[in-house]
């Protein structure tokens, strides 16, 4: 009975981790967080010097990792009896935690662009990485918005 409750608890923990793991914030140049609303942003104009395709690594969800560890431990504890079950639980927990972390990193990685912009005022160069949801090309005129700890590039 207790083992069944632990298994159900592990499944509930994993489900909660999956639900919160799907609630990623956007790194798009077109999406503003609630905290960025009604905040002044400095606007500068410039020209795209280079565009490079990159990958943006996603965030890890510790709750999901703990759920994978718990389920791996429960699955591993069913191997053998006595000290074999303990060893199986330890190996299963390690494997479950590592598998959950690896899955999160793979699933949350998304295409992004590293955009190098030469600003009109003074010729200062900036490099901004943001989601690859808007195409940019070399020579394109853009505006760069900075404020509230973020900088984004948008087409003119």
mmCIF file of C-alpha atoms in Angstrom:
data_model
loop_
_atom_site.group_PDB
_atom_site.id
_atom_site.type_symbol
_atom_site.label_atom_id
_atom_site.label_comp_id
_atom_site.label_asym_id
_atom_site.label_seq_id
_atom_site.Cartn_x
_atom_site.Cartn_y
_atom_site.Cartn_z
ATOM 1 C CA UNK A 1 0.000 0.000 0.000
ATOM 2 C CA UNK A 2 2.771 2.484 0.936
ATOM 3 C CA UNK A 3 4.718 1.609 -2.217
ATOM 4 C CA UNK A 4 1.601 2.319 -4.310
ATOM 5 C CA UNK A 5 1.167 5.732 -2.641
ATOM 6 C CA UNK A 6 4.813 6.550 -3.335
ATOM 7 C CA UNK A 7 4.386 5.616 -6.978
ATOM 8 C CA UNK A 8 1.255 7.775 -7.293
ATOM 9 C CA UNK A 9 3.057 10.632 -5.555
ATOM 10 C CA UNK A 10 5.977 10.321 -7.979
ATOM 11 C CA UNK A 11 3.612 10.383 -10.946
ATOM 12 C CA UNK A 12 1.841 13.463 -9.547
ATOM 13 C CA UNK A 13 5.204 15.173 -9.011
ATOM 14 C CA UNK A 14 6.251 14.393 -12.584
ATOM 15 C CA UNK A 15 2.934 15.690 -13.967
ATOM 16 C CA UNK A 16 3.320 18.936 -12.003
ATOM 17 C CA UNK A 17 6.859 19.310 -13.310
ATOM 18 C CA UNK A 18 5.708 18.779 -16.885
ATOM 19 C CA UNK A 19 2.982 21.382 -16.476
ATOM 20 C CA UNK A 20 5.370 24.011 -15.124
ATOM 21 C CA UNK A 21 8.092 23.003 -17.580
ATOM 22 C CA UNK A 22 5.795 23.902 -20.481
ATOM 23 C CA UNK A 23 5.284 27.435 -19.155
ATOM 24 C CA UNK A 24 8.433 28.869 -20.729
ATOM 25 C CA UNK A 25 8.756 32.586 -21.228
ATOM 26 C CA UNK A 26 9.243 33.843 -24.757
ATOM 27 C CA UNK A 27 12.556 35.203 -25.999
ATOM 28 C CA UNK A 28 10.949 36.710 -29.073
ATOM 29 C CA UNK A 29 11.661 40.288 -30.057
ATOM 30 C CA UNK A 30 7.897 40.715 -30.476
ATOM 31 C CA UNK A 31 6.743 39.492 -27.057
ATOM 32 C CA UNK A 32 6.779 41.741 -24.001
ATOM 33 C CA UNK A 33 6.470 40.507 -20.425
ATOM 34 C CA UNK A 34 3.947 42.105 -18.101
ATOM 35 C CA UNK A 35 6.838 43.808 -16.259
ATOM 36 C CA UNK A 36 7.973 45.478 -19.491
ATOM 37 C CA UNK A 37 4.590 47.087 -20.118
ATOM 38 C CA UNK A 38 4.317 50.838 -19.551
ATOM 39 C CA UNK A 39 8.109 51.129 -19.224
ATOM 40 C CA UNK A 40 10.174 53.586 -21.244
ATOM 41 C CA UNK A 41 12.563 52.009 -23.732
ATOM 42 C CA UNK A 42 15.436 53.764 -25.460
ATOM 43 C CA UNK A 43 15.028 53.549 -29.237
ATOM 44 C CA UNK A 44 18.058 53.586 -31.523
ATOM 45 C CA UNK A 45 18.288 52.953 -35.238
ATOM 46 C CA UNK A 46 20.918 50.997 -37.102
ATOM 47 C CA UNK A 47 21.829 48.532 -39.795
ATOM 48 C CA UNK A 48 22.235 44.760 -39.554
ATOM 49 C CA UNK A 49 25.891 43.857 -40.152
ATOM 50 C CA UNK A 50 25.565 40.082 -39.695
ATOM 51 C CA UNK A 51 23.001 37.427 -38.815
ATOM 52 C CA UNK A 52 24.054 34.064 -37.408
ATOM 53 C CA UNK A 53 21.821 31.069 -36.671
ATOM 54 C CA UNK A 54 22.322 29.839 -33.099
ATOM 55 C CA UNK A 55 20.484 27.624 -30.620
ATOM 56 C CA UNK A 56 18.932 28.977 -27.453
ATOM 57 C CA UNK A 57 19.175 26.542 -24.557
ATOM 58 C CA UNK A 58 15.986 26.163 -22.562
ATOM 59 C CA UNK A 59 15.507 26.466 -18.830
ATOM 60 C CA UNK A 60 15.659 23.439 -16.572
ATOM 61 C CA UNK A 61 12.812 22.668 -14.241
ATOM 62 C CA UNK A 62 14.096 21.247 -10.952
ATOM 63 C CA UNK A 63 10.673 19.847 -10.075
ATOM 64 C CA UNK A 64 10.654 17.813 -13.275
ATOM 65 C CA UNK A 65 14.184 16.559 -12.553
ATOM 66 C CA UNK A 66 13.110 15.521 -9.044
ATOM 67 C CA UNK A 67 10.086 13.724 -10.524
ATOM 68 C CA UNK A 68 12.333 11.819 -12.940
ATOM 69 C CA UNK A 69 14.664 10.942 -10.068
ATOM 70 C CA UNK A 70 11.763 9.702 -7.931
ATOM 71 C CA UNK A 71 10.236 7.617 -10.698
ATOM 72 C CA UNK A 72 13.641 6.189 -11.642
ATOM 73 C CA UNK A 73 14.230 5.247 -8.021
ATOM 74 C CA UNK A 74 10.833 3.579 -7.741
ATOM 75 C CA UNK A 75 11.356 1.659 -10.972
ATOM 76 C CA UNK A 76 14.876 0.618 -9.954
ATOM 77 C CA UNK A 77 13.746 -0.570 -6.517
ATOM 78 C CA UNK A 78 11.690 -3.297 -8.188
ATOM 79 C CA UNK A 79 14.918 -4.973 -9.320
ATOM 80 C CA UNK A 80 16.118 -7.726 -7.014
ATOM 81 C CA UNK A 81 15.489 -8.139 -3.301
ATOM 82 C CA UNK A 82 17.253 -6.782 -0.227
ATOM 83 C CA UNK A 83 20.475 -4.950 -1.075
ATOM 84 C CA UNK A 84 19.815 -5.548 -4.795
ATOM 85 C CA UNK A 85 16.620 -3.486 -4.521
ATOM 86 C CA UNK A 86 18.521 -0.693 -2.747
ATOM 87 C CA UNK A 87 21.238 -0.684 -5.415
ATOM 88 C CA UNK A 88 18.569 -0.748 -8.137
ATOM 89 C CA UNK A 89 16.789 2.215 -6.534
ATOM 90 C CA UNK A 90 20.016 4.243 -6.418
ATOM 91 C CA UNK A 91 20.954 3.464 -10.018
ATOM 92 C CA UNK A 92 17.357 4.058 -11.137
ATOM 93 C CA UNK A 93 17.208 7.422 -9.352
ATOM 94 C CA UNK A 94 20.455 8.604 -10.959
ATOM 95 C CA UNK A 95 19.351 7.408 -14.407
ATOM 96 C CA UNK A 96 15.879 8.956 -14.004
ATOM 97 C CA UNK A 97 17.283 12.330 -12.935
ATOM 98 C CA UNK A 98 19.808 12.413 -15.785
ATOM 99 C CA UNK A 99 17.172 11.366 -18.320
ATOM 100 C CA UNK A 100 14.785 14.095 -17.128
ATOM 101 C CA UNK A 101 17.520 16.758 -17.383
ATOM 102 C CA UNK A 102 18.560 15.603 -20.846
ATOM 103 C CA UNK A 103 14.966 15.558 -22.090
ATOM 104 C CA UNK A 104 14.365 19.082 -20.790
ATOM 105 C CA UNK A 105 17.474 20.444 -22.482
ATOM 106 C CA UNK A 106 16.571 18.797 -25.797
ATOM 107 C CA UNK A 107 12.882 19.721 -25.722
ATOM 108 C CA UNK A 108 13.409 23.344 -24.614
ATOM 109 C CA UNK A 109 16.201 24.196 -27.077
ATOM 110 C CA UNK A 110 14.957 26.437 -29.873
ATOM 111 C CA UNK A 111 16.362 28.214 -32.933
ATOM 112 C CA UNK A 112 17.571 31.771 -32.386
ATOM 113 C CA UNK A 113 19.454 34.503 -34.215
ATOM 114 C CA UNK A 114 22.539 36.384 -33.154
ATOM 115 C CA UNK A 115 21.999 39.770 -34.804
ATOM 116 C CA UNK A 116 24.941 42.187 -35.045
ATOM 117 C CA UNK A 117 23.814 45.781 -35.490
ATOM 118 C CA UNK A 118 25.832 48.920 -36.176
ATOM 119 C CA UNK A 119 24.010 51.845 -34.566
ATOM 120 C CA UNK A 120 23.636 55.104 -36.467
ATOM 121 C CA UNK A 121 24.677 57.313 -33.525
ATOM 122 C CA UNK A 122 28.435 56.908 -33.104
ATOM 123 C CA UNK A 123 28.699 53.611 -34.966
ATOM 124 C CA UNK A 124 28.549 51.486 -31.790
ATOM 125 C CA UNK A 125 28.177 47.730 -32.518
ATOM 126 C CA UNK A 126 25.720 45.511 -30.632
ATOM 127 C CA UNK A 127 25.078 41.801 -30.748
ATOM 128 C CA UNK A 128 21.635 40.658 -29.611
ATOM 129 C CA UNK A 129 20.375 37.063 -29.452
ATOM 130 C CA UNK A 130 16.641 36.521 -29.730
ATOM 131 C CA UNK A 131 14.195 33.914 -31.032
ATOM 132 C CA UNK A 132 14.321 33.264 -34.758
ATOM 133 C CA UNK A 133 10.665 34.163 -35.282
ATOM 134 C CA UNK A 134 11.365 37.245 -37.436
ATOM 135 C CA UNK A 135 13.772 37.065 -40.379
ATOM 136 C CA UNK A 136 16.691 39.522 -40.544
ATOM 137 C CA UNK A 137 19.214 40.021 -43.325
ATOM 138 C CA UNK A 138 22.534 41.775 -43.716
ATOM 139 C CA UNK A 139 22.090 45.459 -44.619
ATOM 140 C CA UNK A 140 18.534 45.622 -43.245
ATOM 141 C CA UNK A 141 17.523 48.787 -41.368
ATOM 142 C CA UNK A 142 16.316 48.041 -37.828
ATOM 143 C CA UNK A 143 15.448 49.679 -34.565
ATOM 144 C CA UNK A 144 16.980 48.551 -31.298
ATOM 145 C CA UNK A 145 14.885 48.929 -28.144
ATOM 146 C CA UNK A 146 16.603 48.808 -24.750
ATOM 147 C CA UNK A 147 15.096 49.066 -21.306
ATOM 148 C CA UNK A 148 14.163 47.110 -18.219
ATOM 149 C CA UNK A 149 17.202 44.862 -18.601
ATOM 150 C CA UNK A 150 16.327 43.690 -22.110
ATOM 151 C CA UNK A 151 17.368 44.696 -25.601
ATOM 152 C CA UNK A 152 15.533 43.604 -28.738
ATOM 153 C CA UNK A 153 15.839 44.166 -32.480
ATOM 154 C CA UNK A 154 12.839 44.800 -34.698
ATOM 155 C CA UNK A 155 12.566 45.540 -38.408
ATOM 156 C CA UNK A 156 11.707 49.056 -39.555
#
